[in-house]
Amino acid sequence: MKRTPRFGEPDPAELARLLPAPGDPELPRDRHRRLEDAFMAHIQRDQSATATEPAPAPDRARRPVRGRPRRPVLIGVPAALALAGVAVVALTGTGGSGGPGAPAPVAAPVVRIQTGSTVALAATVEHIADAAGREALPTPRPDQFIYVRSEVSSAYTEENLEHDTSRTLVEPLHGRECWQSPDGHKGWLEEPGYQPKGGITLDSDITRDSYDETRALPTEPGALLKKIYGRTDHQTDRDQQAFDIIGDIVGEQLVPARTAAALYRAAARIPGVVVVEHSQDAVGRDGIALARLDPGTGERKEWIFDRDTFAYLGSRGVQVGTGQDIRPGTVTERTAILERAVVDKERQHPATPGKAS
């Protein structure tokens, strides 16, 4: 990274005048969490690449962010980049141009917006919950790891402040492998091209939606939903926060069968949840989706299920609303869960690839 020589202490008032006005700092819970993950990954990536990576040209600079702050605001943009008139706004998912060797981003795909409906919501959720409740899943020992393999892609907006222009780009579809201990304290993430070579540690004193925590959740939908809402705040739409919390749990985690069934039944009680008859995950598998439109961002998050077996396939984010300088129909995030398993060691692969649950 190029550094600007310092000629004395900067005048705060002058800096405030030069920098653009800050956007709305309020981020949904899952977006804030992933933004924190991105910040730590970004630091580790920079440390691993400092000796060999040339500094980017100022007009092409980007900030990779693992988060879904959908509002078009400046997120942690260094003053030098802001003054140069370039900023990157993460939309969702793995965010940004990645580290050395990452494939070049491309224009974000745009799809026809499918209309959501509540007509078949109750019946669809019962099919999904019944399938989840009958799933035969392994129970990990405390010394084992939960392994999840997926394909992911996410979009971000590159804004040129000097010329008042922007464009929405997307990462090429790429692989992601995650290992997590049942208690959530240990873990490892490999995402070639978007994390340092060899991966990064997810070890943490803070556990978030770990297997052990998820297993302890109530399995009665009403009590479960009350507990989910207890984790929300009043900074953004609480219904959307609740939907996002459940989406995080059922995404990159192994969820006990009874708990998974209860989570889907609880999600059906959240105002605004609809059924979208046709959606596609990151690898193109067509399915039916439970979805909700975030009123603050205009993004609709879709959980996609196999049309015949009702097994969870992945997720998709689609910009539905207007007013965010993002074309309606833009796909902001795509994931596809390809495998879930229990392994004995961190970074160990399953002996036989298993069916995604």
Short mmCIF file of N, CA and C in Angstrom, two decimals, residues 10-19:
data_model
loop_
_atom_site.label_atom_id
_atom_site.label_comp_id
_atom_site.label_asym_id
_atom_site.label_seq_id
_atom_site.Cartn_x
_atom_site.Cartn_y
_atom_site.Cartn_z
N PRO A 10 -2.41 16.36 10.77
CA PRO A 10 -3.49 16.87 9.93
C PRO A 10 -4.49 17.69 10.73
N ASP A 11 -5.11 18.62 10.06
CA ASP A 11 -6.15 19.43 10.68
C ASP A 11 -7.46 18.67 10.59
N PRO A 12 -8.07 18.24 11.73
CA PRO A 12 -9.30 17.46 11.68
C PRO A 12 -10.41 18.15 10.92
N ALA A 13 -10.52 19.46 11.09
CA ALA A 13 -11.59 20.19 10.40
C ALA A 13 -11.40 20.15 8.89
N GLU A 14 -10.14 20.26 8.45
CA GLU A 14 -9.88 20.22 7.01
C GLU A 14 -10.16 18.83 6.45
N LEU A 15 -9.78 17.79 7.20
CA LEU A 15 -10.07 16.43 6.76
C LEU A 15 -11.56 16.19 6.66
N ALA A 16 -12.30 16.68 7.64
CA ALA A 16 -13.75 16.52 7.62
C ALA A 16 -14.37 17.21 6.42
N ARG A 17 -13.79 18.34 6.01
CA ARG A 17 -14.32 19.06 4.86
C ARG A 17 -14.04 18.31 3.56
N LEU A 18 -12.85 17.68 3.48
CA LEU A 18 -12.46 17.01 2.24
C LEU A 18 -13.14 15.66 2.06
N LEU A 19 -13.36 14.95 3.15
CA LEU A 19 -13.94 13.62 3.03
C LEU A 19 -15.43 13.70 2.75
#
